[in-house]
């Protein structure tokens, strides 16, 4: 997407010193009004919340005004409902950003701006302050599902040589395109992996507690 230009003018008086959000933690200092940090990427999950830390660099007696937008629908604009933070204070600020459950998967833009005298719009240009752009990648939902296995006899006799453990598929697994399925046999309460198979059938040669799992990967 092509996003509108925005510039805080001269960053020498005060500027954005640090932005930390999800997997981003960037200390930048003075960038003369605007900095493109889209090479830095925050990876987030739909429906999850993440804290964002915003640190100013400038005189302690100024009240700094912060705004943060994230283009969740990836349409190239920062709409009113995509403004995630509007906060003011004399020093570092912390806020929480919740990723909408309907946010499009993929990489989009986050814009942070800071001014000392009034809140600024996402596409504003003014004389003293700073703007920084970052990338945010929204993870894709996982469509895989292991389904459910059933076993007819929870207790199976061990004849001193072997025992045949057989499960049946009660609820079929969901295997997305490009994924595969395996059945895994584990032992004990620690679920130590013993065997893998293309079917949920296993032969064991020692008594014990066993569990059969469906693995979609």
CSV table of N, CA and C in Angstrom, one decimal, residues 46-147:
chain,number,residue,atom,x,y,z
A,46,UNK,N,-4.4,-12.2,16.0
A,46,UNK,CA,-5.7,-11.7,16.2
A,46,UNK,C,-6.3,-12.0,17.5
A,47,UNK,N,-7.0,-11.0,18.1
A,47,UNK,CA,-7.6,-11.2,19.4
A,47,UNK,C,-6.7,-11.1,20.6
A,48,UNK,N,-5.4,-11.0,20.4
A,48,UNK,CA,-4.5,-10.8,21.5
A,48,UNK,C,-4.2,-9.4,21.8
A,49,UNK,N,-3.8,-9.1,23.0
A,49,UNK,CA,-3.4,-7.7,23.5
A,49,UNK,C,-1.9,-7.6,23.7
A,50,UNK,N,-1.4,-6.5,23.4
A,50,UNK,CA,0.1,-6.2,23.5
A,50,UNK,C,0.3,-4.8,24.1
A,51,UNK,N,1.2,-4.7,25.0
A,51,UNK,CA,1.5,-3.3,25.5
A,51,UNK,C,2.4,-2.6,24.5
A,52,UNK,N,2.3,-1.3,24.5
A,52,UNK,CA,3.2,-0.4,23.7
A,52,UNK,C,3.8,0.6,24.6
A,53,UNK,N,5.1,0.8,24.6
A,53,UNK,CA,5.8,1.8,25.4
A,53,UNK,C,6.3,2.9,24.4
A,54,UNK,N,6.0,4.1,24.9
A,54,UNK,CA,6.3,5.3,24.1
A,54,UNK,C,7.2,6.3,24.9
A,55,UNK,N,8.4,6.5,24.6
A,55,UNK,CA,9.3,7.3,25.3
A,55,UNK,C,9.7,8.6,24.6
A,56,UNK,N,9.5,9.8,25.2
A,56,UNK,CA,9.9,11.0,24.5
A,56,UNK,C,11.3,11.4,24.8
A,57,UNK,N,11.9,12.2,24.0
A,57,UNK,CA,13.2,12.8,24.3
A,57,UNK,C,13.0,14.4,24.1
A,58,UNK,N,13.1,15.1,25.2
A,58,UNK,CA,12.9,16.5,25.2
A,58,UNK,C,12.7,17.1,26.6
A,59,UNK,N,12.4,18.4,26.7
A,59,UNK,CA,12.2,19.0,28.0
A,59,UNK,C,11.2,18.3,28.9
A,60,UNK,N,11.5,18.2,30.2
A,60,UNK,CA,10.6,17.5,31.1
A,60,UNK,C,9.3,18.2,31.4
A,61,UNK,N,9.3,19.5,31.2
A,61,UNK,CA,8.1,20.3,31.6
A,61,UNK,C,7.0,20.3,30.5
A,62,UNK,N,7.3,19.7,29.3
A,62,UNK,CA,6.3,19.7,28.2
A,62,UNK,C,5.4,18.4,28.4
A,63,UNK,N,4.2,18.6,28.1
A,63,UNK,CA,3.2,17.5,28.0
A,63,UNK,C,3.2,17.0,26.6
A,64,UNK,N,3.6,15.8,26.4
A,64,UNK,CA,3.7,15.2,25.1
A,64,UNK,C,2.4,14.5,24.7
A,65,UNK,N,2.0,14.6,23.5
A,65,UNK,CA,0.7,14.0,23.0
A,65,UNK,C,1.0,12.9,22.0
A,66,UNK,N,0.6,11.7,22.2
A,66,UNK,CA,0.9,10.6,21.4
A,66,UNK,C,-0.4,10.0,20.7
A,67,UNK,N,-0.2,9.6,19.4
A,67,UNK,CA,-1.2,8.9,18.7
A,67,UNK,C,-0.6,7.7,18.0
A,68,UNK,N,-1.3,6.6,17.9
A,68,UNK,CA,-0.8,5.4,17.2
A,68,UNK,C,-1.9,4.8,16.3
A,69,UNK,N,-1.7,4.6,15.1
A,69,UNK,CA,-2.6,4.0,14.2
A,69,UNK,C,-2.0,2.7,13.6
A,70,UNK,N,-2.9,1.7,13.4
A,70,UNK,CA,-2.5,0.5,12.7
A,70,UNK,C,-3.5,0.2,11.6
A,71,UNK,N,-3.1,0.0,10.4
A,71,UNK,CA,-4.0,-0.2,9.3
A,71,UNK,C,-4.4,-1.7,9.2
A,72,UNK,N,-5.4,-2.1,10.1
A,72,UNK,CA,-5.7,-3.5,10.2
A,72,UNK,C,-6.4,-4.0,8.9
A,73,UNK,N,-7.1,-3.2,8.2
A,73,UNK,CA,-7.8,-3.8,7.0
A,73,UNK,C,-6.9,-3.6,5.7
A,74,UNK,N,-5.7,-3.0,5.9
A,74,UNK,CA,-4.7,-3.0,4.8
A,74,UNK,C,-5.3,-2.2,3.6
A,75,UNK,N,-6.0,-1.2,3.8
A,75,UNK,CA,-6.6,-0.4,2.7
A,75,UNK,C,-5.7,0.8,2.4
A,76,UNK,N,-4.6,1.0,3.1
A,76,UNK,CA,-3.8,2.2,2.8
A,76,UNK,C,-4.1,3.4,3.5
A,77,UNK,N,-5.1,3.4,4.4
A,77,UNK,CA,-5.5,4.6,5.1
A,77,UNK,C,-5.6,4.3,6.6
A,78,UNK,N,-5.4,5.4,7.4
A,78,UNK,CA,-5.5,5.2,8.8
A,78,UNK,C,-6.9,5.8,9.2
A,79,UNK,N,-7.9,5.0,9.4
A,79,UNK,CA,-9.2,5.4,9.7
A,79,UNK,C,-9.4,5.7,11.2
A,80,UNK,N,-10.5,6.3,11.6
A,80,UNK,CA,-10.7,6.7,13.0
A,80,UNK,C,-10.7,5.5,13.9
A,81,UNK,N,-11.3,4.3,13.4
A,81,UNK,CA,-11.4,3.2,14.3
A,81,UNK,C,-10.0,2.4,14.3
A,82,UNK,N,-9.1,2.8,13.5
A,82,UNK,CA,-7.7,2.2,13.5
A,82,UNK,C,-6.8,3.0,14.4
A,83,UNK,N,-7.2,4.0,15.1
A,83,UNK,CA,-6.4,4.7,16.0
A,83,UNK,C,-6.4,4.0,17.3
A,84,UNK,N,-5.3,3.4,17.7
A,84,UNK,CA,-5.2,2.5,18.8
A,84,UNK,C,-4.7,3.2,20.1
A,85,UNK,N,-4.1,4.3,20.0
A,85,UNK,CA,-3.6,5.0,21.1
A,85,UNK,C,-3.8,6.5,21.0
A,86,UNK,N,-4.3,7.1,22.0
A,86,UNK,CA,-4.3,8.6,22.1
A,86,UNK,C,-4.1,8.9,23.6
A,87,UNK,N,-2.9,9.4,23.9
A,87,UNK,CA,-2.5,9.5,25.3
A,87,UNK,C,-1.5,10.6,25.5
A,88,UNK,N,-1.5,11.2,26.6
A,88,UNK,CA,-0.7,12.4,26.9
A,88,UNK,C,0.0,12.3,28.3
A,89,UNK,N,1.1,12.9,28.4
A,89,UNK,CA,1.8,12.9,29.7
A,89,UNK,C,3.2,13.6,29.6
A,90,UNK,N,3.8,13.7,30.7
A,90,UNK,CA,5.1,14.5,30.7
A,90,UNK,C,6.3,13.6,30.4
A,91,UNK,N,6.1,12.3,30.5
A,91,UNK,CA,7.2,11.4,30.2
A,91,UNK,C,6.8,10.2,29.4
A,92,UNK,N,7.4,9.0,29.8
A,92,UNK,CA,7.1,7.8,29.1
A,92,UNK,C,5.7,7.4,29.3
A,93,UNK,N,5.0,6.8,28.2
A,93,UNK,CA,3.7,6.4,28.3
A,93,UNK,C,3.6,4.9,27.9
A,94,UNK,N,2.6,4.2,28.5
A,94,UNK,CA,2.4,2.8,28.2
A,94,UNK,C,0.9,2.7,28.0
A,95,UNK,N,0.6,1.9,26.9
A,95,UNK,CA,-0.8,1.7,26.6
A,95,UNK,C,-1.0,0.2,26.1
A,96,UNK,N,-2.2,-0.2,25.9
A,96,UNK,CA,-2.4,-1.6,25.5
A,96,UNK,C,-3.2,-1.6,24.1
A,97,UNK,N,-2.7,-2.4,23.2
A,97,UNK,CA,-3.3,-2.5,21.9
A,97,UNK,C,-3.9,-3.9,21.7
A,98,UNK,N,-5.2,-4.0,21.4
A,98,UNK,CA,-5.8,-5.3,21.2
A,98,UNK,C,-6.0,-5.5,19.7
A,99,UNK,N,-5.4,-6.6,19.1
A,99,UNK,CA,-5.6,-6.8,17.7
A,99,UNK,C,-7.0,-7.3,17.4
A,100,UNK,N,-7.7,-6.6,16.5
A,100,UNK,CA,-9.1,-7.0,16.2
A,100,UNK,C,-9.1,-8.5,15.7
A,101,UNK,N,-10.1,-9.2,16.1
A,101,UNK,CA,-10.2,-10.6,15.7
A,101,UNK,C,-10.4,-10.7,14.2
A,102,UNK,N,-10.9,-9.7,13.5
A,102,UNK,CA,-11.1,-9.7,12.1
A,102,UNK,C,-10.0,-9.0,11.3
A,103,UNK,N,-8.8,-8.7,12.0
A,103,UNK,CA,-7.7,-8.1,11.3
A,103,UNK,C,-7.2,-9.0,10.1
A,104,UNK,N,-6.9,-8.4,9.0
A,104,UNK,CA,-6.4,-9.2,7.9
A,104,UNK,C,-5.1,-9.8,8.2
A,105,UNK,N,-4.8,-11.0,7.8
A,105,UNK,CA,-3.5,-11.6,7.9
A,105,UNK,C,-2.6,-11.0,6.9
A,106,UNK,N,-1.3,-10.8,7.3
A,106,UNK,CA,-0.3,-10.3,6.5
A,106,UNK,C,0.3,-9.0,7.1
A,107,UNK,N,1.1,-8.3,6.3
A,107,UNK,CA,1.9,-7.2,6.9
A,107,UNK,C,1.3,-5.9,6.5
A,108,UNK,N,1.2,-5.0,7.5
A,108,UNK,CA,0.6,-3.7,7.3
A,108,UNK,C,1.4,-2.7,8.0
A,109,UNK,N,0.8,-1.4,8.1
A,109,UNK,CA,1.6,-0.3,8.6
A,109,UNK,C,1.1,0.2,9.9
A,110,UNK,N,2.1,0.5,10.8
A,110,UNK,CA,1.8,1.2,12.1
A,110,UNK,C,2.4,2.6,12.0
A,111,UNK,N,1.7,3.6,12.4
A,111,UNK,CA,2.2,5.0,12.4
A,111,UNK,C,2.1,5.5,13.9
A,112,UNK,N,3.2,6.1,14.3
A,112,UNK,CA,3.3,6.7,15.7
A,112,UNK,C,3.6,8.2,15.4
A,113,UNK,N,2.8,9.1,16.1
A,113,UNK,CA,3.3,10.5,16.0
A,113,UNK,C,3.2,11.1,17.4
A,114,UNK,N,4.0,12.1,17.6
A,114,UNK,CA,4.1,12.8,18.9
A,114,UNK,C,4.3,14.3,18.7
A,115,UNK,N,3.5,15.1,19.4
A,115,UNK,CA,3.6,16.5,19.4
A,115,UNK,C,3.4,17.0,20.9
A,116,UNK,N,3.9,18.2,21.2
A,116,UNK,CA,3.8,18.6,22.5
A,116,UNK,C,2.6,19.5,22.8
A,117,UNK,N,2.0,20.1,21.7
A,117,UNK,CA,1.0,21.1,21.9
A,117,UNK,C,-0.4,20.7,21.5
A,118,UNK,N,-0.5,19.8,20.7
A,118,UNK,CA,-1.9,19.3,20.3
A,118,UNK,C,-1.7,17.9,19.6
A,119,UNK,N,-2.8,17.2,19.6
A,119,UNK,CA,-2.8,15.9,18.9
A,119,UNK,C,-2.8,16.2,17.4
A,120,UNK,N,-2.1,15.3,16.7
A,120,UNK,CA,-1.9,15.5,15.2
A,120,UNK,C,-2.6,14.4,14.5
A,121,UNK,N,-3.2,14.7,13.3
A,121,UNK,CA,-3.8,13.7,12.5
A,121,UNK,C,-2.7,12.7,11.9
A,122,UNK,N,-3.2,11.6,11.3
A,122,UNK,CA,-2.3,10.6,10.8
A,122,UNK,C,-1.5,11.1,9.6
A,123,UNK,N,-2.1,12.1,8.8
A,123,UNK,CA,-1.4,12.6,7.6
A,123,UNK,C,-1.0,14.0,7.8
A,124,UNK,N,-0.9,14.5,9.0
A,124,UNK,CA,-0.5,15.9,9.3
A,124,UNK,C,0.9,16.2,9.1
A,125,UNK,N,1.2,17.4,8.8
A,125,UNK,CA,2.6,18.0,8.7
A,125,UNK,C,2.6,19.2,9.6
A,126,UNK,N,3.5,19.3,10.6
A,126,UNK,CA,3.6,20.4,11.5
A,126,UNK,C,5.0,20.7,11.8
A,127,UNK,N,5.3,21.7,12.7
A,127,UNK,CA,6.6,22.3,12.7
A,127,UNK,C,7.5,21.7,13.8
A,128,UNK,N,7.0,21.2,14.9
A,128,UNK,CA,7.8,20.6,15.9
A,128,UNK,C,7.2,19.3,16.5
A,129,UNK,N,7.9,18.2,16.3
A,129,UNK,CA,7.5,16.9,16.7
A,129,UNK,C,8.1,15.8,15.8
A,130,UNK,N,7.5,14.6,15.8
A,130,UNK,CA,8.1,13.6,15.0
A,130,UNK,C,7.0,12.5,14.7
A,131,UNK,N,7.3,11.8,13.6
A,131,UNK,CA,6.4,10.7,13.1
A,131,UNK,C,7.4,9.5,12.8
A,132,UNK,N,6.9,8.3,13.2
A,132,UNK,CA,7.7,7.1,12.9
A,132,UNK,C,6.7,6.0,12.3
A,133,UNK,N,7.1,5.4,11.3
A,133,UNK,CA,6.3,4.3,10.7
A,133,UNK,C,7.0,2.9,10.9
A,134,UNK,N,6.2,1.9,11.2
A,134,UNK,CA,6.7,0.6,11.5
A,134,UNK,C,5.8,-0.4,10.7
A,135,UNK,N,6.3,-1.7,10.6
A,135,UNK,CA,5.5,-2.8,10.0
A,135,UNK,C,4.9,-3.6,11.1
A,136,UNK,N,3.7,-4.1,10.9
A,136,UNK,CA,3.0,-5.1,11.8
A,136,UNK,C,2.5,-6.2,10.9
A,137,UNK,N,2.9,-7.5,11.3
A,137,UNK,CA,2.4,-8.7,10.6
A,137,UNK,C,1.4,-9.4,11.5
A,138,UNK,N,0.2,-9.5,11.0
A,138,UNK,CA,-0.9,-10.2,11.7
A,138,UNK,C,-0.8,-11.7,11.2
A,139,UNK,N,-0.7,-12.6,12.2
A,139,UNK,CA,-0.6,-14.0,11.9
A,139,UNK,C,-1.9,-14.6,11.3
A,140,UNK,N,-1.8,-15.6,10.4
A,140,UNK,CA,-2.9,-16.2,9.8
A,140,UNK,C,-3.5,-17.2,10.8
A,141,UNK,N,-4.8,-17.4,10.8
A,141,UNK,CA,-5.4,-18.4,11.7
A,141,UNK,C,-5.0,-19.8,11.2
A,142,UNK,N,-4.9,-20.7,12.2
A,142,UNK,CA,-4.6,-22.1,11.9
A,142,UNK,C,-5.9,-22.9,11.7
A,143,UNK,N,-6.1,-23.4,10.5
A,143,UNK,CA,-7.3,-24.2,10.2
A,143,UNK,C,-7.2,-25.6,10.5
A,144,UNK,N,-6.0,-26.1,10.9
A,144,UNK,CA,-5.7,-27.5,11.2
A,144,UNK,C,-6.5,-27.9,12.5
A,145,UNK,N,-6.9,-29.1,12.6
A,145,UNK,CA,-7.6,-29.6,13.8
A,145,UNK,C,-7.3,-31.1,13.9
A,146,UNK,N,-6.9,-31.5,15.1
A,146,UNK,CA,-6.6,-32.9,15.3
A,146,UNK,C,-7.7,-33.9,15.3
A,147,UNK,N,-8.9,-33.3,15.4
A,147,UNK,CA,-10.1,-34.2,15.5
A,147,UNK,C,-10.1,-35.0,16.9
